[in-house]
Short mmCIF file of N, CA and C in Angstrom, two decimals:
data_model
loop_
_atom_site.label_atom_id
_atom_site.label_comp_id
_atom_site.label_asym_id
_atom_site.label_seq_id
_atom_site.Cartn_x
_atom_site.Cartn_y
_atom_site.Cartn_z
N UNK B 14 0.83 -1.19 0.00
CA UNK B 14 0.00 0.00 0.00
C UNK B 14 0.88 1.25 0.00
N UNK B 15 0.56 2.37 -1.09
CA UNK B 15 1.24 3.43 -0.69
C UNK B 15 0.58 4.93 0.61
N UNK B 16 1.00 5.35 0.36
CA UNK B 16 0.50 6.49 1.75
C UNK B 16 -0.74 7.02 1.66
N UNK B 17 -1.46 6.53 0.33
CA UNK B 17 -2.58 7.60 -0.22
C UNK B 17 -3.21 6.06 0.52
N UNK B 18 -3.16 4.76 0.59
CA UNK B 18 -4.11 3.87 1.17
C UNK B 18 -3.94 2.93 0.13
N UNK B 19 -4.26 3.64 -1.55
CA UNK B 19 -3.74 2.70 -2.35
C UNK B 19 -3.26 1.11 -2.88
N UNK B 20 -2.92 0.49 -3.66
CA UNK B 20 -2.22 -0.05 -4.04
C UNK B 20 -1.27 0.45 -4.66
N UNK B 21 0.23 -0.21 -3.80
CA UNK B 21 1.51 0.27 -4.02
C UNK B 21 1.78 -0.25 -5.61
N UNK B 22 1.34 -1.56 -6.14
CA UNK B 22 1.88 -2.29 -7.24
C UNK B 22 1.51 -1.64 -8.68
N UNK B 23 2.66 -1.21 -9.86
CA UNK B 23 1.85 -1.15 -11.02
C UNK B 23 0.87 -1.46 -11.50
N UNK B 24 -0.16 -0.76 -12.20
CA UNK B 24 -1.69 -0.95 -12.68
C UNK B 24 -0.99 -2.42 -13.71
N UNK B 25 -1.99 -3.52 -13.83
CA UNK B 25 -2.00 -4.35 -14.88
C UNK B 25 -2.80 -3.64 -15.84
N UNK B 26 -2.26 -4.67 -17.31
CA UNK B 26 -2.47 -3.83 -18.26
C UNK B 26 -4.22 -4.89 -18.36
N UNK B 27 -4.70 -4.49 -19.19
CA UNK B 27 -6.09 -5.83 -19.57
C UNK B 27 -5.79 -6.94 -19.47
N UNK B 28 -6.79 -7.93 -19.29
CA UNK B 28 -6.30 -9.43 -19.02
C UNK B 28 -6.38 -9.46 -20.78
N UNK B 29 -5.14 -10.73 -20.98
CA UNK B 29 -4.92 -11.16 -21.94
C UNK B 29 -5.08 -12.71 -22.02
N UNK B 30 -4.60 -13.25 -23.30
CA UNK B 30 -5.16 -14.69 -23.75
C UNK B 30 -4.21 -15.39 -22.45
N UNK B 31 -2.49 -14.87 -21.78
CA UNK B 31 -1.75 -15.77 -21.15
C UNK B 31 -2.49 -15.03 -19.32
N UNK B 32 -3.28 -14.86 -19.56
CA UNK B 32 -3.61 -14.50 -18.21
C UNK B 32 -4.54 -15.36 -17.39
N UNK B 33 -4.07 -16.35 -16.34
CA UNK B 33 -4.00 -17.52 -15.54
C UNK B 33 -4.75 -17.18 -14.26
N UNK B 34 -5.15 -16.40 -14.08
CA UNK B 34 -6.03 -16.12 -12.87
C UNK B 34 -5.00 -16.04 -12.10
N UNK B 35 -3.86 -15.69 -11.86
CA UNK B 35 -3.02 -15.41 -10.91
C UNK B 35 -3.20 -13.95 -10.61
N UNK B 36 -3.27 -13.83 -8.80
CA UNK B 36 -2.88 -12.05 -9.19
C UNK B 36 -2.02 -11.63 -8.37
N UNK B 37 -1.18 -11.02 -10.09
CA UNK B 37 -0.21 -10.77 -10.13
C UNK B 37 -0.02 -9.35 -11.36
N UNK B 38 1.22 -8.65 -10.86
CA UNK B 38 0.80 -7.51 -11.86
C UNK B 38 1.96 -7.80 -13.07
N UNK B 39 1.64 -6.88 -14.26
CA UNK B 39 2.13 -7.76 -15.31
C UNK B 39 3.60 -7.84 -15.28
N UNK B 40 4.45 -6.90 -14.57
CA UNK B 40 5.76 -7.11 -14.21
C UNK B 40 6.25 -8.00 -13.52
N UNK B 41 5.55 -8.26 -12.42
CA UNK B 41 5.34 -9.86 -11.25
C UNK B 41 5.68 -10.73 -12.49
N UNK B 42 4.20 -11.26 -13.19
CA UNK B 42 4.19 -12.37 -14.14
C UNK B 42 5.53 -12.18 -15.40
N UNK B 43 6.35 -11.10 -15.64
CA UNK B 43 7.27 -11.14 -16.77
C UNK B 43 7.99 -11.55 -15.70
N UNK B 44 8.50 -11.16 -14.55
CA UNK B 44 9.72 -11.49 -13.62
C UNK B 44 9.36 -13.37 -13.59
N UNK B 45 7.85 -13.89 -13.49
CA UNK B 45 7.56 -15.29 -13.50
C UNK B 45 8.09 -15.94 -14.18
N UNK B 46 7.58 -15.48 -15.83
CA UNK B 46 8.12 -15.90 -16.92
C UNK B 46 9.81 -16.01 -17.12
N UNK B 47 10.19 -15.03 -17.02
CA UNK B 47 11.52 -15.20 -16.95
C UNK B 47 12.46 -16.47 -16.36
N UNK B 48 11.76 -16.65 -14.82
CA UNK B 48 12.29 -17.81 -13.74
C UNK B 48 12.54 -18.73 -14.44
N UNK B 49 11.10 -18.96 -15.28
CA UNK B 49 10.64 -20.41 -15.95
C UNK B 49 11.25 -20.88 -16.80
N UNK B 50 11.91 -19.31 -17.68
CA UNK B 50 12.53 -19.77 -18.83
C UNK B 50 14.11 -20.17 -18.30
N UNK B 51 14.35 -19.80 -17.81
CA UNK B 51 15.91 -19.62 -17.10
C UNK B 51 15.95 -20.83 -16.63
N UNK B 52 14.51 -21.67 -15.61
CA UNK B 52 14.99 -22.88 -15.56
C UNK B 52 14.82 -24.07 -16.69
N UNK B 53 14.25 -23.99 -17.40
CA UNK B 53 14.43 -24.80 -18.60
C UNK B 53 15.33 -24.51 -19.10
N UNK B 54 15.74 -23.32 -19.84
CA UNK B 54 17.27 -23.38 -20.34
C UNK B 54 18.48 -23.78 -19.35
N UNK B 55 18.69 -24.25 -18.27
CA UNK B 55 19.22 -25.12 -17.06
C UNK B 55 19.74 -26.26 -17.60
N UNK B 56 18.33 -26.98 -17.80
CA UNK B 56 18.22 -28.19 -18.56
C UNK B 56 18.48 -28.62 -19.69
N UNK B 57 18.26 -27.41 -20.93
CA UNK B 57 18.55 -27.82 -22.26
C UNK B 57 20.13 -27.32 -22.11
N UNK B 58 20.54 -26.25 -21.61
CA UNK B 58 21.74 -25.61 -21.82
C UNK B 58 23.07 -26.65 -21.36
N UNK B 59 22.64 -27.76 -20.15
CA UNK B 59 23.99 -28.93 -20.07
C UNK B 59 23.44 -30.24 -21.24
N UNK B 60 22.67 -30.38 -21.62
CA UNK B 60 22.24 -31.41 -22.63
C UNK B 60 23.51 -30.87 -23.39
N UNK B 61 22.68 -29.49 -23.93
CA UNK B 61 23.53 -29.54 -25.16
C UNK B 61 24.94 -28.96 -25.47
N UNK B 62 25.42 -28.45 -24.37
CA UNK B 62 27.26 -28.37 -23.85
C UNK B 62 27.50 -29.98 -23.86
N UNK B 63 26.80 -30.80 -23.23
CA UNK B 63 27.80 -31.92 -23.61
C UNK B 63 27.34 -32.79 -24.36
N UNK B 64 26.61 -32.85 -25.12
CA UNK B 64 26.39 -33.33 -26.27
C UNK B 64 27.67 -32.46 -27.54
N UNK B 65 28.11 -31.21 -27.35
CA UNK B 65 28.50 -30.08 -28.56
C UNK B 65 30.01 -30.65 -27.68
N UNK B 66 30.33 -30.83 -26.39
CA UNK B 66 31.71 -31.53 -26.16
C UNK B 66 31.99 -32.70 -26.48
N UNK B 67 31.13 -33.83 -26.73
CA UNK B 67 31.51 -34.80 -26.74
C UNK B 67 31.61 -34.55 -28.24
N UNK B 68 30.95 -34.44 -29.31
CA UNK B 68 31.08 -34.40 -30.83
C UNK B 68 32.61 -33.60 -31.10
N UNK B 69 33.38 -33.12 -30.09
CA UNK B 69 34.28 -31.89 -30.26
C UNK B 69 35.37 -32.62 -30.23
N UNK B 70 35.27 -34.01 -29.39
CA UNK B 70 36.43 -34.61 -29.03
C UNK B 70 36.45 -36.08 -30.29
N UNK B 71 35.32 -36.13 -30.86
CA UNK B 71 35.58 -37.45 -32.09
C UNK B 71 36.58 -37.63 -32.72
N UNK B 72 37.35 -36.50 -33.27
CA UNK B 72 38.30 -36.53 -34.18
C UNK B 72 39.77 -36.84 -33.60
N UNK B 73 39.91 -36.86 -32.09
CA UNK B 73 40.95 -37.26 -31.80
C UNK B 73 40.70 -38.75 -31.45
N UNK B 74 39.97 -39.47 -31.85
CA UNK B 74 39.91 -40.78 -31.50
C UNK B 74 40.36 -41.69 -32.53
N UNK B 75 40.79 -42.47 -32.34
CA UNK B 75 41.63 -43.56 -33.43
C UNK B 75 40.52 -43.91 -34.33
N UNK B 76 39.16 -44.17 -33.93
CA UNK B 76 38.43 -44.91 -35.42
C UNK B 76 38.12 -43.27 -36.17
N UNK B 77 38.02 -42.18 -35.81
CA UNK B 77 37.65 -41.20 -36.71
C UNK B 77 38.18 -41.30 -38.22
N UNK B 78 39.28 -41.41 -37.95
CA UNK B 78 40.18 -42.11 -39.55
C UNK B 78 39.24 -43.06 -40.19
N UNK B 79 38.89 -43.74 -39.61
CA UNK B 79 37.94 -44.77 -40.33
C UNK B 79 36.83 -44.45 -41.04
N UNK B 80 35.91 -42.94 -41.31
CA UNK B 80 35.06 -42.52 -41.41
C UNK B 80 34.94 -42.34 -42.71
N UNK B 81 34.06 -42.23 -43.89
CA UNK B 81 33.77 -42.08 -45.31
C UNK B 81 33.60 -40.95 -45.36
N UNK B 82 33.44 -40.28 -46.29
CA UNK B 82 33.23 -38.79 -46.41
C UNK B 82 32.13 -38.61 -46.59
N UNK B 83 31.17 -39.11 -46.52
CA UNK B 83 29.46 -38.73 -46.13
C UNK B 83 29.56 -38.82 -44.58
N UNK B 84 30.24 -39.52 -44.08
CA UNK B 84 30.29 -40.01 -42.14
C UNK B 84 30.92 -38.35 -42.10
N UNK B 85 31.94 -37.95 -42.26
CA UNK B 85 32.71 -36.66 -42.31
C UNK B 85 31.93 -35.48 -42.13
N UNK B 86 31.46 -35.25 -43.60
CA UNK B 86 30.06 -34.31 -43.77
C UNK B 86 29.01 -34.02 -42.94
N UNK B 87 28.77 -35.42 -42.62
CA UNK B 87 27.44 -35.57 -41.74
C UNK B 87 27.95 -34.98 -39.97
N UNK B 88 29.23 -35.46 -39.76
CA UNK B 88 29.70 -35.02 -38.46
C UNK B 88 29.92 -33.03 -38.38
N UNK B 89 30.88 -33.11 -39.37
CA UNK B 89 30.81 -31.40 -39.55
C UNK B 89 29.72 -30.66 -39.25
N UNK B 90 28.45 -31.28 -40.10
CA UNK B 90 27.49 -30.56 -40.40
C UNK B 90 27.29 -30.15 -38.97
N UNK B 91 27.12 -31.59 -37.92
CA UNK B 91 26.33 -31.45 -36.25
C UNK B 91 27.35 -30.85 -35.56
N UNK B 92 28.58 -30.49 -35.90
CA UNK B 92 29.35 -29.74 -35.09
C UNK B 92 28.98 -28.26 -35.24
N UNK B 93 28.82 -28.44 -36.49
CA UNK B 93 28.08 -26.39 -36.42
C UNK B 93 26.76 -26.50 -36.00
N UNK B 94 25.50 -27.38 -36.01
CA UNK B 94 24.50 -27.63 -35.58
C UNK B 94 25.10 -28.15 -34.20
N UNK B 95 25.28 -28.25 -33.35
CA UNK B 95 25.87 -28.79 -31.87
C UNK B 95 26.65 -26.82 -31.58
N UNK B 96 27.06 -26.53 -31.80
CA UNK B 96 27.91 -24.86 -31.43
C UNK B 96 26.68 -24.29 -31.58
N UNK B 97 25.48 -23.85 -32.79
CA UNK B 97 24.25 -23.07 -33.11
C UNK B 97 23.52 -23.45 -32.14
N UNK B 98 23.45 -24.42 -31.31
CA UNK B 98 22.47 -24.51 -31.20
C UNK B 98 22.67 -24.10 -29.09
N UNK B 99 24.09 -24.64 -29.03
CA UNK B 99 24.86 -24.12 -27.99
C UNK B 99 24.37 -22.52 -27.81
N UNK B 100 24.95 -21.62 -28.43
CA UNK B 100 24.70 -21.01 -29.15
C UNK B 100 23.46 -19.91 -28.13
N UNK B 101 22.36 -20.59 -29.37
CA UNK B 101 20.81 -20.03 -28.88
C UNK B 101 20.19 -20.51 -27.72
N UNK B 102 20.76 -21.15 -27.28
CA UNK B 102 20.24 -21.71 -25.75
C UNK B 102 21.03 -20.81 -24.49
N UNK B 103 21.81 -20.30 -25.33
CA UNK B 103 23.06 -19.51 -23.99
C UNK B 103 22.59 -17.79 -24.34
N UNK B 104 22.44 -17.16 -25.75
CA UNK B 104 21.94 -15.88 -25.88
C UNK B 104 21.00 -15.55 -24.88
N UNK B 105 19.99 -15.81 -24.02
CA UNK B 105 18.78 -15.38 -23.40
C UNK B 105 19.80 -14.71 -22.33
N UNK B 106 20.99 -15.31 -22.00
CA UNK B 106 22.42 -14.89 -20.62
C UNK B 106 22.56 -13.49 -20.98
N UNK B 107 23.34 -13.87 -22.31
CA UNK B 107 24.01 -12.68 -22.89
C UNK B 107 22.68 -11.55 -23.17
N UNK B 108 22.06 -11.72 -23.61
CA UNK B 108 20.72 -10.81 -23.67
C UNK B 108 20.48 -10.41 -22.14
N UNK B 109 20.22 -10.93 -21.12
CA UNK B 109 20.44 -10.18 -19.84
C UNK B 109 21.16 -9.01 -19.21
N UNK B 110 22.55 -10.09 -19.86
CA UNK B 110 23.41 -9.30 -19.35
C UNK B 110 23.18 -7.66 -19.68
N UNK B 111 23.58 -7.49 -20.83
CA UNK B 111 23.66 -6.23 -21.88
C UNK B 111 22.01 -4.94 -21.65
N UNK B 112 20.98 -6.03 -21.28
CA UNK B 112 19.80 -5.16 -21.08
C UNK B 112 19.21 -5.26 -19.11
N UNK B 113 20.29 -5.58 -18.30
CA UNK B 113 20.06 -5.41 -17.24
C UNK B 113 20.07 -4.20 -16.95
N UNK B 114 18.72 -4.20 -15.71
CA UNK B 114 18.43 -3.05 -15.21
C UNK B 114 17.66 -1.63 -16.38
N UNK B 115 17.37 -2.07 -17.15
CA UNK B 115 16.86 -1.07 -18.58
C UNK B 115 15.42 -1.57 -18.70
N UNK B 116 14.87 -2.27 -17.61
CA UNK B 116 13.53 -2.16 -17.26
C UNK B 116 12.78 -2.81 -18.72
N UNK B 117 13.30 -3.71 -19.65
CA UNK B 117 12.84 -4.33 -20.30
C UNK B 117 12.59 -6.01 -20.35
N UNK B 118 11.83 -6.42 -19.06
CA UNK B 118 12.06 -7.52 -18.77
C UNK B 118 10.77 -8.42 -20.09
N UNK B 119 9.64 -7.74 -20.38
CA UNK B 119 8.82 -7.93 -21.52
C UNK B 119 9.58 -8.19 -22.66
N UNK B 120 10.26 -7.74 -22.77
CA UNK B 120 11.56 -7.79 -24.39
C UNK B 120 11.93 -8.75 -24.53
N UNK B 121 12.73 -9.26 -23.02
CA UNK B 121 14.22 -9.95 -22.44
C UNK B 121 12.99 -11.65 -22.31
N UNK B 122 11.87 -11.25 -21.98
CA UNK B 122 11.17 -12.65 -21.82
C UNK B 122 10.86 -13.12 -23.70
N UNK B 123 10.26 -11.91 -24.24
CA UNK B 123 10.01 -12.41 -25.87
C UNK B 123 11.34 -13.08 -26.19
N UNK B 124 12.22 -12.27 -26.61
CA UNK B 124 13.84 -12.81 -27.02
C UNK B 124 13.94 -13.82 -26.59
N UNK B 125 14.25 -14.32 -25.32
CA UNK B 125 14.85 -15.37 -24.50
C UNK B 125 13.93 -16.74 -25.28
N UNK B 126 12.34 -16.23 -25.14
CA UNK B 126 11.35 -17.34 -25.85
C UNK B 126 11.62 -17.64 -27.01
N UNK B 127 11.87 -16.79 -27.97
CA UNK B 127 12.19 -17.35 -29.28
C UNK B 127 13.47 -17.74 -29.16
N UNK B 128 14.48 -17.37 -28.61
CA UNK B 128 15.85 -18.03 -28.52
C UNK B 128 15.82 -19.55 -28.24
N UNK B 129 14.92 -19.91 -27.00
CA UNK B 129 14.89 -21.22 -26.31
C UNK B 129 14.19 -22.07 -27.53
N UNK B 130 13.15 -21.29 -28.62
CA UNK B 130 12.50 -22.59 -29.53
C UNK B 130 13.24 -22.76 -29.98
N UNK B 131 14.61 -21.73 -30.93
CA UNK B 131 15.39 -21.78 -31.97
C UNK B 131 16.28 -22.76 -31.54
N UNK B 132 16.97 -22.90 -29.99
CA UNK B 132 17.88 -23.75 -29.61
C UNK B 132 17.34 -24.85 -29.52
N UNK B 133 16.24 -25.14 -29.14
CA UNK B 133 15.27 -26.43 -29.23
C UNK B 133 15.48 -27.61 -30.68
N UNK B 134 15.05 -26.55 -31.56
CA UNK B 134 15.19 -26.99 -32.72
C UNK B 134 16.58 -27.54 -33.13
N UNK B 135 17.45 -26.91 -33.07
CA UNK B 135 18.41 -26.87 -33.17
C UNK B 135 19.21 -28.28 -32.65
N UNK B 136 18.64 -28.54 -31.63
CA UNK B 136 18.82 -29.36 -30.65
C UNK B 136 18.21 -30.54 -30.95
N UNK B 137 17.10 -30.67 -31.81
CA UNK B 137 16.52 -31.73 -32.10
C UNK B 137 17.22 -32.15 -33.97
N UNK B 138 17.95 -31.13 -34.17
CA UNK B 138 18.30 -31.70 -35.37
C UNK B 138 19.69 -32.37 -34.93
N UNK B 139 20.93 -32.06 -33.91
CA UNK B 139 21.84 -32.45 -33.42
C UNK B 139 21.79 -34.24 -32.86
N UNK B 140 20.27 -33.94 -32.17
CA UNK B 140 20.24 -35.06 -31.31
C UNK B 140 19.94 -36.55 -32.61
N UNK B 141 19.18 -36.28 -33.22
CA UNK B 141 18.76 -37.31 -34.77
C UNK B 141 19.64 -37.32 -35.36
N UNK B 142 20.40 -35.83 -35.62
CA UNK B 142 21.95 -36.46 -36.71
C UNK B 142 22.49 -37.11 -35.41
N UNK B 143 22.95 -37.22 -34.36
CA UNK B 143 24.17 -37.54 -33.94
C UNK B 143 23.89 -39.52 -34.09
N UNK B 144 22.45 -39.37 -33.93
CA UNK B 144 21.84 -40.78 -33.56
C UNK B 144 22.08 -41.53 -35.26
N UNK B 145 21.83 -40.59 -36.05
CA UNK B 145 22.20 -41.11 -37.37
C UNK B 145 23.45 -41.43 -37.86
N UNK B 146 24.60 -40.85 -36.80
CA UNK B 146 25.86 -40.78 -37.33
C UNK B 146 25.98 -42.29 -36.74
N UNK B 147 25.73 -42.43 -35.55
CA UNK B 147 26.15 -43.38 -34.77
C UNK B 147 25.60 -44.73 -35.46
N UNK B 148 23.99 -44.70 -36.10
CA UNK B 148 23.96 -46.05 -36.52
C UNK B 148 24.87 -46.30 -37.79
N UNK B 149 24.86 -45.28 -38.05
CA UNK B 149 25.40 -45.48 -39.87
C UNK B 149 27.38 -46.38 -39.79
N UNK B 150 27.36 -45.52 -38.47
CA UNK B 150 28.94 -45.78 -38.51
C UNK B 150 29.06 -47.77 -37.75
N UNK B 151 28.02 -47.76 -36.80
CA UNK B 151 27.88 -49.00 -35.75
C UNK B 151 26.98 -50.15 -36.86
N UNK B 152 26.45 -49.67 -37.92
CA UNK B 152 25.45 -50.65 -38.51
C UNK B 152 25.49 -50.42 -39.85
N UNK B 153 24.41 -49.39 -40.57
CA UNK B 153 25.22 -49.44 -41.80
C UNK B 153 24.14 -47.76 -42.01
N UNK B 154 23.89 -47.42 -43.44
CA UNK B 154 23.50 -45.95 -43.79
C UNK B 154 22.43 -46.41 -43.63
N UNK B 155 21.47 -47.64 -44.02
CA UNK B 155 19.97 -47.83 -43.74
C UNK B 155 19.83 -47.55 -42.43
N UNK B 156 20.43 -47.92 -41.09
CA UNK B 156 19.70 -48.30 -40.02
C UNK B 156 20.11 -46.47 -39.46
N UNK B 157 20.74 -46.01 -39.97
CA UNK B 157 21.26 -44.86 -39.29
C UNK B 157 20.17 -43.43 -39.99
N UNK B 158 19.83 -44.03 -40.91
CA UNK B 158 18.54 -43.35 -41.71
C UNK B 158 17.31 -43.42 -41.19
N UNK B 159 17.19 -44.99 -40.47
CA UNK B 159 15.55 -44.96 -39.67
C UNK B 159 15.92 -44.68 -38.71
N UNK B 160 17.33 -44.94 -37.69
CA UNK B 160 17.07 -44.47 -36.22
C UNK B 160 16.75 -43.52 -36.36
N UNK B 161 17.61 -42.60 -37.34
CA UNK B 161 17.26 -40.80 -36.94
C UNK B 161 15.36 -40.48 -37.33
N UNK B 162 15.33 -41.41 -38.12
CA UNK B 162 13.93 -40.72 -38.62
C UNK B 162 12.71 -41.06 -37.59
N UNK B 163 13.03 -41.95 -37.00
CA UNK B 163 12.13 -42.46 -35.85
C UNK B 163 12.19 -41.62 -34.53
N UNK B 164 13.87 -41.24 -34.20
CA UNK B 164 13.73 -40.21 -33.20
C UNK B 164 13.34 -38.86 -33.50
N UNK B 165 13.37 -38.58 -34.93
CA UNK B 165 12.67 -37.44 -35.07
C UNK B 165 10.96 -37.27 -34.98
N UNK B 166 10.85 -38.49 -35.41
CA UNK B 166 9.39 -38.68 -35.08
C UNK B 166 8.69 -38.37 -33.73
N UNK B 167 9.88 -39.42 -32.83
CA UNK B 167 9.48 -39.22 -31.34
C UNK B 167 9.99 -37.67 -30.61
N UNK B 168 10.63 -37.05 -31.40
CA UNK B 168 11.06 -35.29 -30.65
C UNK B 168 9.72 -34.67 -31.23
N UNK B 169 9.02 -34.63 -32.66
CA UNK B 169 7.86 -33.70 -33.07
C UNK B 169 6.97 -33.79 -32.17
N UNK B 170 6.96 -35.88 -31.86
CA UNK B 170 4.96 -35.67 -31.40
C UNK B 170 4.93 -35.61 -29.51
N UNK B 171 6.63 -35.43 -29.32
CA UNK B 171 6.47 -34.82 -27.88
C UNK B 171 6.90 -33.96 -27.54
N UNK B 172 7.47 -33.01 -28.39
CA UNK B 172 7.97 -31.48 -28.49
C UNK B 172 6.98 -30.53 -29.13
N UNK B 173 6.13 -31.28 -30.44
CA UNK B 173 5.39 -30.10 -30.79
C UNK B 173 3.81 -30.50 -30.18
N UNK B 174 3.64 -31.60 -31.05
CA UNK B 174 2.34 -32.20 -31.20
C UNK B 174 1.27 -32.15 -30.29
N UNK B 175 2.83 -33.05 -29.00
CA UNK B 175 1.33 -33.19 -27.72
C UNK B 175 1.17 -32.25 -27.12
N UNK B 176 2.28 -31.00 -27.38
CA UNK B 176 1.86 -29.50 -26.28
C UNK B 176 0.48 -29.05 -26.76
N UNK B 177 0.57 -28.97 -28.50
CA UNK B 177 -0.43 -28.29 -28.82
C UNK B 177 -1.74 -29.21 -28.72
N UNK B 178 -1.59 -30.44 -28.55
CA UNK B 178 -2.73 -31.30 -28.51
C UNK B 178 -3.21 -30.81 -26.93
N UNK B 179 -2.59 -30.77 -25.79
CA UNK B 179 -2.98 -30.64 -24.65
C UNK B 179 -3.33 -28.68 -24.76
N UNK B 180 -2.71 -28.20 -25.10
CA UNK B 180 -3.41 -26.34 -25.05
C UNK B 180 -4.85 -26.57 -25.87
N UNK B 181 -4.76 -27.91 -27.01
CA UNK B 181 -6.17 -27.52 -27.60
C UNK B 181 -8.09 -28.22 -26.86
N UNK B 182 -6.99 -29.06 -25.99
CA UNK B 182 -7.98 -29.71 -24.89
C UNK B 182 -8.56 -29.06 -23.99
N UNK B 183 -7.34 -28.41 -23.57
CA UNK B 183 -7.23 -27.33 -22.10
C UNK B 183 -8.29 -26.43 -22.65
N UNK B 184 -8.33 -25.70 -23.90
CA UNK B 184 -9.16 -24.90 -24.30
C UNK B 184 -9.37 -25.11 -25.97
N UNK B 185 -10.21 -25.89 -26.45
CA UNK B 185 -10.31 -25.86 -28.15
C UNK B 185 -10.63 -24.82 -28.69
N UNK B 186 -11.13 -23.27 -28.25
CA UNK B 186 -11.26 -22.26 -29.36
C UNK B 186 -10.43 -21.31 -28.48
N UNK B 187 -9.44 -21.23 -27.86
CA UNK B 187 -8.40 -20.37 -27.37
C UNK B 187 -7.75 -20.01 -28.21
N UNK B 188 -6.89 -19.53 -27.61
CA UNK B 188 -5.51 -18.46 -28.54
C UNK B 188 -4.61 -19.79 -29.45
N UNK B 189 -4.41 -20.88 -28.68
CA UNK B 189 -3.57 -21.69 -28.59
C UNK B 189 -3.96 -23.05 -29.74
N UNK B 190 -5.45 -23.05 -29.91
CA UNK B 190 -5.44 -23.70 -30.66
C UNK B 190 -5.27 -24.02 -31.60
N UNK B 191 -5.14 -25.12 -32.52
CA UNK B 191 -4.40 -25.79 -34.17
C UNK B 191 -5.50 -25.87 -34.87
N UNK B 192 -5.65 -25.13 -35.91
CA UNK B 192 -6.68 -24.63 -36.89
C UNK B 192 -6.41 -25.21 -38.31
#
């Protein structure tokens, strides 16, 4: 409360489509958002440091020599896909850093969100090539062609599919739903 009797807290702006019945004012809920994202990128951000270390250290290993030059290609490729994707999962930091205290925590939550899908992605193409490198090299180019295509299967329909299947349950003519 301020001295007038008041409420001390910034006015919220209108309720919107992400507005949860929490009350909270819309700076509260960006400072929320933020937490949330910070702790998921926690999680994706050591996945994919050591997933982008371990691909870093292949080439000093004695069978790397052994590799065809499609095996080669295909590794290169996930080493810059393994760093990109490093990468966009770590910018939401560096984006902090640089806009701390400049009272743009609305910005710093958009950015950070699209950063975390981009590294996501990113992350799901690393994780299928790496799985592809591995059968192709342990079995042969067929089996290293369906593992990956099967784990890509299984990253869409539980990365994209079932979120949006469950937002369209939670509410079928919401903001959220697949049209």
């Amino acid at each position: 409360m301020d001295r007038t009797g008041g409420d001390a807290r910034p006015a919220r702006p209108p309720a919107d489509s992400s507005d949860d019945g929490r009350d909270e004012t819309f700076i509260e809920r960006m400072d929320r958002n933020w937490e949330e994202l910070l702790q998921e990128l926690r999680v994706t951000q050591t996945g994919a440091q050591i997933l982008t270390g371990f691909l870093l250290t292949l080439p000093f290993q004695s069978r790397f020599e052994d590799l065809d030059e499609y095996q080669r290609d295909v590794y290169l490729v996930l080493v810059l896909m393994a760093a990109l994707a490093t990468v966009l999962i770590v910018a939401p930091v560096s984006l902090h850093r640089l806009l701390f205290r400049r009272r743009m925590k609305p910005q710093l939550v958009d950015a950070g969100h699209w950063f975390a899908r981009a590294g996501l992605a990113a992350l799901a193409l690393v994780l299928t090539g790496s799985t592809m490198l591995l059968f192709d090299v342990v079995l042969s180019r067929t089996a290293g062609r369906v593992a990956s295509g099967a784990l890509l299967a299984v990253i869409v329909l539980g990365w994209v599919v079932l979120p949006h299947l469950i937002a369209r349950r939670a509410d079928p003519d919401g903001p959220g739903a697949v049209t």
